[in-house]
Coordinates of C-alpha atoms in Angstrom, one line a residue:
X23 CA -36.5 -23.6 -0.9
X24 CA -35.2 -20.1 -0.6
X25 CA -33.6 -18.2 -3.2
X26 CA -30.1 -18.5 -3.6
X27 CA -28.3 -15.3 -1.9
X28 CA -26.8 -12.9 -4.5
X29 CA -23.4 -11.7 -4.1
X30 CA -22.6 -8.7 -2.0
X31 CA -24.3 -5.7 -3.5
X32 CA -25.9 -7.7 -6.2
X33 CA -28.8 -6.3 -8.4
X34 CA -30.4 -8.7 -10.7
X35 CA -29.3 -8.4 -14.4
X36 CA -26.5 -6.1 -13.8
X37 CA -22.8 -7.3 -15.1
X38 CA -20.6 -8.0 -12.2
X39 CA -17.4 -6.0 -11.4
X40 CA -15.0 -8.5 -9.4
X41 CA -13.1 -6.4 -6.8
X42 CA -9.5 -7.7 -5.4
X43 CA -8.2 -5.9 -2.7
X44 CA -4.4 -5.9 -1.6
X45 CA -4.2 -5.0 2.1
X46 CA -6.7 -5.4 4.9
X47 CA -5.9 -2.8 7.8
X48 CA -7.3 0.6 8.3
X49 CA -7.7 1.5 4.6
X50 CA -8.5 -1.9 3.7
X51 CA -11.5 -1.6 6.1
X52 CA -12.5 1.7 4.9
X53 CA -12.4 0.5 1.2
X54 CA -14.1 -2.5 2.0
X55 CA -17.1 -0.5 3.5
X56 CA -17.2 1.5 0.3
X57 CA -17.3 -1.2 -2.0
X58 CA -19.9 -3.2 0.2
X59 CA -22.1 0.0 0.4
X60 CA -21.9 1.7 -2.9
X61 CA -24.1 -0.8 -4.9
X62 CA -26.8 -0.9 -2.3
X63 CA -27.1 3.0 -2.2
X64 CA -26.5 4.1 -5.6
X65 CA -27.9 2.7 -9.0
X66 CA -24.7 1.6 -10.4
X67 CA -24.2 0.5 -14.0
X68 CA -22.0 -2.6 -12.8
X69 CA -22.4 -4.8 -9.7
X70 CA -19.3 -4.5 -7.4
X71 CA -18.4 -7.9 -6.1
X72 CA -16.0 -8.4 -3.2
X73 CA -14.0 -11.3 -4.9
X74 CA -11.0 -11.6 -2.8
X75 CA -8.9 -9.8 -0.2
X76 CA -5.1 -10.3 0.1
X77 CA -2.7 -10.1 2.9
X78 CA 0.6 -11.9 4.1
X79 CA -0.9 -13.6 7.3
X80 CA -3.2 -16.3 6.3
X81 CA -5.1 -16.3 9.4
X82 CA -5.5 -12.7 9.9
X83 CA -6.4 -12.2 6.1
X84 CA -9.1 -14.9 6.5
X85 CA -10.6 -13.1 9.4
X86 CA -10.6 -9.9 7.5
X87 CA -12.4 -11.4 4.7
X88 CA -15.2 -12.9 6.8
X89 CA -15.6 -9.6 8.8
X90 CA -15.8 -7.4 5.8
X91 CA -17.5 -9.7 3.4
X92 CA -14.9 -10.8 0.9
X93 CA -15.6 -14.2 -0.8
X94 CA -12.0 -15.5 -0.9
X95 CA -8.6 -14.7 0.9
X96 CA -5.2 -14.7 -0.9
X97 CA -1.7 -14.5 0.7
X98 CA 0.3 -13.7 -2.4
X99 CA -0.8 -10.4 -4.5
X100 CA 0.1 -12.1 -7.6
X101 CA -2.5 -14.9 -7.1
X102 CA -5.0 -12.3 -6.5
X103 CA -4.2 -10.5 -9.8
X104 CA -4.2 -13.9 -11.6
X105 CA -7.9 -14.6 -10.5
X106 CA -10.2 -14.6 -13.2
X107 CA -13.0 -13.2 -11.0
X108 CA -11.0 -10.1 -10.3
X109 CA -11.7 -7.2 -12.6
X110 CA -10.3 -4.4 -10.5
X111 CA -7.3 -4.4 -8.2
X112 CA -7.8 -2.0 -5.1
X113 CA -4.2 -1.4 -3.7
X114 CA -4.3 -0.5 0.1
X115 CA -0.8 -1.2 1.2
X116 CA 2.3 0.9 2.1
X117 CA 3.8 3.0 -0.5
X118 CA 6.8 0.9 -1.2
X119 CA 4.5 -1.8 -2.8
X120 CA 2.3 0.4 -4.7
X121 CA 4.2 0.7 -8.2
X122 CA 5.2 -3.1 -8.3
X123 CA 1.4 -4.1 -7.6
X124 CA -0.1 -1.3 -9.8
X125 CA 2.0 -2.1 -12.8
X126 CA 1.6 -5.8 -12.6
X127 CA -2.3 -5.5 -12.2
X128 CA -2.4 -3.0 -15.3
X129 CA -0.1 -5.6 -17.2
X130 CA -2.6 -8.3 -16.5
X131 CA -5.6 -6.3 -17.9
X132 CA -7.1 -5.2 -14.7
X133 CA -8.4 -1.9 -13.6
X134 CA -6.6 -0.2 -10.5
X135 CA -7.5 1.7 -7.6
X136 CA -4.4 2.7 -5.7
X137 CA -4.4 4.5 -2.4
X138 CA -2.5 7.8 -2.1
X139 CA 0.4 8.9 -2.2
X140 CA 0.5 7.4 -5.7
X141 CA 4.2 6.0 -5.1
X142 CA 7.3 6.8 -2.9
X143 CA 9.1 8.8 -5.5
X144 CA 8.5 10.7 -8.7
X145 CA 10.2 8.0 -10.8
X146 CA 8.0 5.5 -9.6
X147 CA 5.0 7.7 -10.1
X148 CA 5.9 8.7 -13.7
X149 CA 6.3 4.9 -14.6
X150 CA 2.9 4.3 -13.1
X151 CA 1.2 7.3 -15.1
X152 CA 2.9 5.9 -18.3
X153 CA 1.4 2.4 -17.6
X154 CA -2.1 3.9 -17.0
X155 CA -2.0 6.1 -20.1
X156 CA -1.3 2.9 -22.1
X157 CA -3.7 0.8 -20.2
X158 CA -6.5 3.4 -20.9
X159 CA -6.1 3.0 -24.8
X160 CA -7.0 -0.8 -23.9
X161 CA -10.0 0.1 -22.0
X162 CA -8.2 -0.2 -18.4
X163 CA -8.8 2.6 -15.9
X164 CA -6.4 3.6 -12.9
X165 CA -7.6 6.2 -10.2
X166 CA -5.8 7.3 -6.9
X167 CA -7.8 7.3 -3.7
X168 CA -7.9 10.9 -2.6
X169 CA -11.0 10.3 -0.8
X170 CA -11.6 13.9 0.8
X171 CA -12.7 14.8 -2.9
X172 CA -15.6 12.9 -2.1
X173 CA -16.8 14.8 0.8
X174 CA -20.2 16.3 -0.4
X175 CA -19.0 19.8 1.0
X176 CA -15.6 19.7 -0.8
X177 CA -17.3 18.5 -3.9
X178 CA -19.9 21.3 -3.5
X179 CA -17.1 23.8 -3.0
X180 CA -15.3 22.7 -6.2
X181 CA -18.6 23.4 -8.0
X182 CA -18.9 26.9 -6.6
X183 CA -15.4 27.8 -7.4
X184 CA -16.0 26.6 -11.1
X185 CA -19.1 28.4 -11.4
X186 CA -17.3 31.8 -10.3
X187 CA -18.9 32.3 -7.0
X188 CA -15.7 33.5 -5.3
X189 CA -14.3 35.2 -8.5
X190 CA -10.6 35.0 -9.3
X191 CA -8.7 32.9 -6.5
X192 CA -6.0 35.0 -4.5
X193 CA -5.1 32.8 -1.5
X194 CA -5.5 29.5 -0.3
X195 CA -4.7 28.3 3.3
X196 CA -4.8 24.4 4.3
X197 CA -3.9 22.7 7.7
X198 CA -4.0 19.0 8.4
X199 CA -3.4 18.2 12.0
X200 CA -3.0 15.0 14.1
X201 CA -1.3 14.1 17.3
X202 CA -0.9 10.4 17.2
X203 CA 2.9 10.6 17.3
X204 CA 3.1 13.1 20.3
X205 CA 4.2 10.2 22.8
X206 CA 7.9 9.5 22.3
X207 CA 7.2 6.1 23.2
X208 CA 5.0 5.3 20.1
X209 CA 6.6 2.4 18.5
X210 CA 8.5 2.7 15.2
X211 CA 5.8 1.7 12.6
X212 CA 6.1 1.4 8.9
X213 CA 5.0 4.9 8.6
X214 CA 7.9 6.2 10.3
X215 CA 10.5 4.5 7.9
X216 CA 11.2 6.1 4.5
X217 CA 11.9 2.9 2.7
X218 CA 8.1 1.8 3.4
X219 CA 6.2 5.1 3.6
X220 CA 8.4 7.5 1.3
X221 CA 7.9 10.4 3.7
X222 CA 6.2 11.1 6.9
X223 CA 3.5 13.7 7.7
X224 CA 4.4 15.0 4.2
X225 CA 3.1 12.1 2.2
X226 CA 0.5 10.8 4.7
X227 CA -1.3 14.2 5.4
X228 CA 0.4 16.6 2.8
X229 CA -0.5 14.5 -0.2
X230 CA -4.3 14.8 0.8
X231 CA -4.1 18.7 1.2
X232 CA -2.1 19.3 -1.9
X233 CA -4.5 17.3 -3.7
X234 CA -7.4 18.9 -2.2
X235 CA -6.1 22.6 -2.7
X236 CA -5.3 21.9 -6.4
X237 CA -8.7 20.1 -6.9
X238 CA -10.7 23.1 -5.3
X239 CA -8.5 25.5 -7.0
X240 CA -9.1 23.9 -10.5
X241 CA -5.4 24.5 -11.2
X242 CA -1.8 23.0 -10.3
X243 CA 0.8 24.5 -7.7
X244 CA 3.8 25.8 -9.9
X245 CA 6.4 26.4 -6.8
X246 CA 7.0 25.8 -3.1
X247 CA 9.1 26.8 -0.3
X248 CA 9.4 24.6 2.5
X249 CA 10.7 23.7 6.2
X250 CA 10.3 20.2 7.6
X251 CA 11.3 18.8 10.9
X252 CA 11.7 15.4 12.9
X253 CA 11.1 16.0 16.4
X254 CA 11.7 12.4 17.8
X255 CA 14.5 10.9 16.0
X256 CA 14.4 7.4 17.8
X257 CA 11.5 5.4 18.8
X258 CA 11.1 1.8 20.3
X259 CA 11.1 -1.0 17.9
X260 CA 7.7 -2.8 17.7
X261 CA 7.7 -6.3 19.7
X262 CA 7.8 -8.3 16.4
X263 CA 11.1 -6.4 15.4
X264 CA 12.7 -6.8 18.7
X265 CA 12.4 -10.6 19.5
X266 CA 15.6 -12.5 20.0
X267 CA 16.3 -16.1 18.6
X268 CA 14.3 -17.4 21.8
X269 CA 11.2 -15.3 20.7
X270 CA 11.4 -13.2 23.8
X271 CA 11.1 -9.3 23.2
X272 CA 14.5 -7.6 23.6
X273 CA 15.0 -3.8 24.2
X274 CA 16.0 -1.7 21.1
X275 CA 15.0 1.4 19.4
X276 CA 15.1 2.5 15.6
X277 CA 15.9 5.6 13.8
X278 CA 12.9 7.6 12.5
X279 CA 13.8 8.4 8.8
X280 CA 10.7 10.5 7.9
X281 CA 9.6 14.0 8.8
X282 CA 7.1 14.6 11.6
X283 CA 5.8 17.9 10.4
X284 CA 5.9 20.1 7.2
X285 CA 5.3 23.8 6.4
X286 CA 5.3 25.2 3.0
X287 CA 4.0 27.9 1.0
X288 CA 3.2 27.8 -2.5
X289 CA 2.1 29.6 -5.7
X290 CA -0.5 28.4 -8.1
X291 CA -0.1 28.8 -11.9
X292 CA -2.4 31.7 -11.9
X293 CA -0.3 33.4 -9.4
X294 CA -2.7 32.7 -6.3
X295 CA -0.6 32.0 -3.2
X296 CA -1.0 29.0 -0.8
X297 CA 0.1 28.1 2.7
X298 CA 0.2 24.4 3.9
X299 CA 0.7 22.9 7.3
X300 CA 0.9 19.1 7.8
X301 CA 2.0 17.7 11.3
X302 CA 1.4 14.7 13.6
X303 CA 2.4 16.6 16.6
X304 CA -0.5 18.9 16.9
X305 CA -1.4 18.0 20.8
X306 CA -5.3 17.6 21.0
X307 CA -5.8 17.3 17.3
X308 CA -7.1 14.1 16.0
X309 CA -7.8 14.3 12.5
X310 CA -8.3 18.2 11.8
X311 CA -8.4 19.1 8.1
X312 CA -9.3 22.6 7.2
X313 CA -9.1 24.6 4.0
X314 CA -10.1 28.2 3.1
X315 CA -10.3 29.7 -0.2
X316 CA -10.2 33.5 -0.7
X317 CA -11.1 35.0 -4.0
X318 CA -11.9 38.6 -5.4
X319 CA -15.7 38.1 -4.9
X320 CA -15.9 35.6 -1.9
X321 CA -14.5 33.0 0.3
X322 CA -15.2 29.4 1.0
X323 CA -14.0 27.6 4.2
X324 CA -14.2 23.7 5.1
X325 CA -13.5 21.9 8.2
X326 CA -13.5 18.0 8.4
X327 CA -14.6 18.1 11.9
X328 CA -17.9 19.6 10.7
X329 CA -17.8 17.7 7.3
X330 CA -21.6 18.3 6.4
X331 CA -21.1 21.9 6.6
X332 CA -19.6 24.4 4.1
X333 CA -18.9 28.1 5.0
X334 CA -19.4 30.9 2.3
X335 CA -18.9 34.6 2.2
X336 CA -20.3 36.4 -0.7
X337 CA -18.1 39.4 -0.9
X338 CA -20.6 41.4 -3.2
X339 CA -23.1 41.7 -0.6
X340 CA -23.4 45.1 1.2
X341 CA -21.3 45.2 4.4
X342 CA -24.3 45.8 6.7
X343 CA -25.4 42.3 6.5
X344 CA -22.6 40.3 4.8
X345 CA -20.8 37.6 6.6
X346 CA -19.9 33.9 6.6
X347 CA -23.1 31.8 6.0
X348 CA -23.2 28.2 7.0
X349 CA -24.5 25.8 4.2
X350 CA -25.7 22.4 5.6
X351 CA -24.5 20.1 2.7
X352 CA -27.3 17.6 3.0
X353 CA -29.8 18.5 0.2
X354 CA -30.6 16.0 -2.4
X355 CA -29.2 18.3 -5.3
X356 CA -25.8 18.6 -3.4
X357 CA -23.0 16.2 -4.7
X358 CA -23.6 12.6 -3.8
X359 CA -26.7 13.3 -1.7
X360 CA -29.2 12.2 -4.2
X361 CA -29.3 8.5 -2.8
X362 CA -28.8 9.1 0.8
X363 CA -31.1 10.4 3.6
X364 CA -33.5 13.3 3.8
X365 CA -32.0 16.8 4.4
X366 CA -30.4 17.4 7.8
X367 CA -29.4 13.8 8.3
X368 CA -25.5 14.1 8.1
X369 CA -23.1 11.6 6.6
X370 CA -19.5 10.6 7.9
X371 CA -16.0 9.8 6.9
X372 CA -16.9 6.3 5.7
X373 CA -19.1 7.6 3.2
X374 CA -16.5 9.1 1.1
X375 CA -15.1 5.7 0.3
X376 CA -18.7 4.6 -1.1
X377 CA -18.7 7.8 -3.1
X378 CA -15.2 6.8 -4.5
X379 CA -16.5 3.6 -5.4
X380 CA -19.6 4.9 -7.1
X381 CA -17.4 7.3 -9.2
X382 CA -14.8 4.6 -10.2
X383 CA -17.6 2.2 -11.2
X384 CA -19.5 4.7 -13.3
X385 CA -16.0 5.6 -15.1
X386 CA -15.3 1.8 -15.8
X387 CA -18.8 1.4 -17.2
X388 CA -18.5 4.6 -19.4
X389 CA -14.8 3.9 -20.3
X390 CA -14.1 7.7 -19.3
X391 CA -10.9 8.7 -17.5
X392 CA -11.5 8.6 -13.8
X393 CA -10.4 11.5 -11.4
X394 CA -8.3 11.8 -9.8
X395 CA -6.0 9.9 -12.3
X396 CA -2.8 8.4 -11.9
X397 CA -1.4 11.6 -13.9
X398 CA -3.1 13.5 -11.1
X399 CA -1.2 11.3 -8.6
X400 CA 2.2 12.1 -10.2
X401 CA 1.5 16.0 -10.1
X402 CA 0.9 15.7 -6.2
X403 CA 4.0 13.3 -6.1
X404 CA 6.2 16.2 -8.0
X405 CA 4.9 18.8 -5.3
X406 CA 5.8 16.5 -2.5
X407 CA 9.3 16.2 -4.2
X408 CA 9.5 19.9 -4.5
X409 CA 8.8 20.3 -0.9
X410 CA 11.5 17.9 0.3
X411 CA 14.0 19.4 -2.0
X412 CA 13.2 23.0 -0.7
X413 CA 13.3 21.8 2.9
X414 CA 16.6 20.1 2.3
X415 CA 17.9 23.5 1.1
X416 CA 16.4 25.4 4.0
X417 CA 17.5 23.1 6.6
X418 CA 20.6 24.7 7.8
X419 CA 19.9 27.5 10.3
X420 CA 21.8 29.3 13.1
X421 CA 19.9 30.1 16.2
X422 CA 19.9 33.6 17.3
X423 CA 21.9 34.4 20.4
X424 CA 19.8 35.7 23.3

């Protein structure tokens, strides 16, 4: 008789860490990949076990569970939280449910991983951060899923900034460009409704670049000035939302209640300046995130479309041979690379979620505050709210007559 199969990611003798995930679509698939992979690649102190996944559609969530390796499927997130085999609740739902699920999970004694942005409002984020602080004293941890911190090249950039390789920071530029809303016939999904998403490109893309800029700079933003715009204000309703009593699709449109693009400048606490651009209307750009940091002694530049590379200019070198150099971030002493492939064999987007899982498992085992914490998520939420407030004040303009 063969040996019984160990649970997903199992290693003999290690204490299991039961994972329960709410949501199973794009982010759910990415998080599933991370949890499924982390224990197979890294030597973790605990053994992640994919205990249960939750979604409202019983057939769809069961199919997702089978596809991604979850042992059980639930249709009520409260039932998932109540399961004895779930130690950590991973929230991959739209922003309007983050607070309710996270607060309930922390109250039930579970650790929490919550996708970004932390919440749909500062008030919700403040309540979540307070609950996380109280839970930390009981040994429960809460982390926000800003996965771009876990790209080896951005983690290396943070290390180089902290080591003083670019000196005092002067200026940061960040752009995050996508084009999936360029077609005005694209349907009115939850991401285009304020009550579900909180905001549009600002929360979807802007949250990432605000967190990444603050993470790499090692300091918070202290002020912003912003403009936002909604280019297509009505969109076709999805078929599921336009069905009549007969079940047949009916024509209809709905109002877009979030921003399509956000532009803002900012000032860090040190006085360094920053500029940000987040849009889902950059025709031809699919997932183009780029950040550049300029300091008194040098500069760093990262492009997500070349995510195994970091560009560095050492401003102390003689001008005769100075310039940006490409660092191929695949060496075993680069962040996260000790367990992966030989140098030169690049990683991809999905690996950031394995790194996220690795870091959180270590924090749980060590009882240390994970990063980014809910307090970090609250800081980002406050910046997003300040951007919206500034944009509202700057929204009235008079076109110049030609």
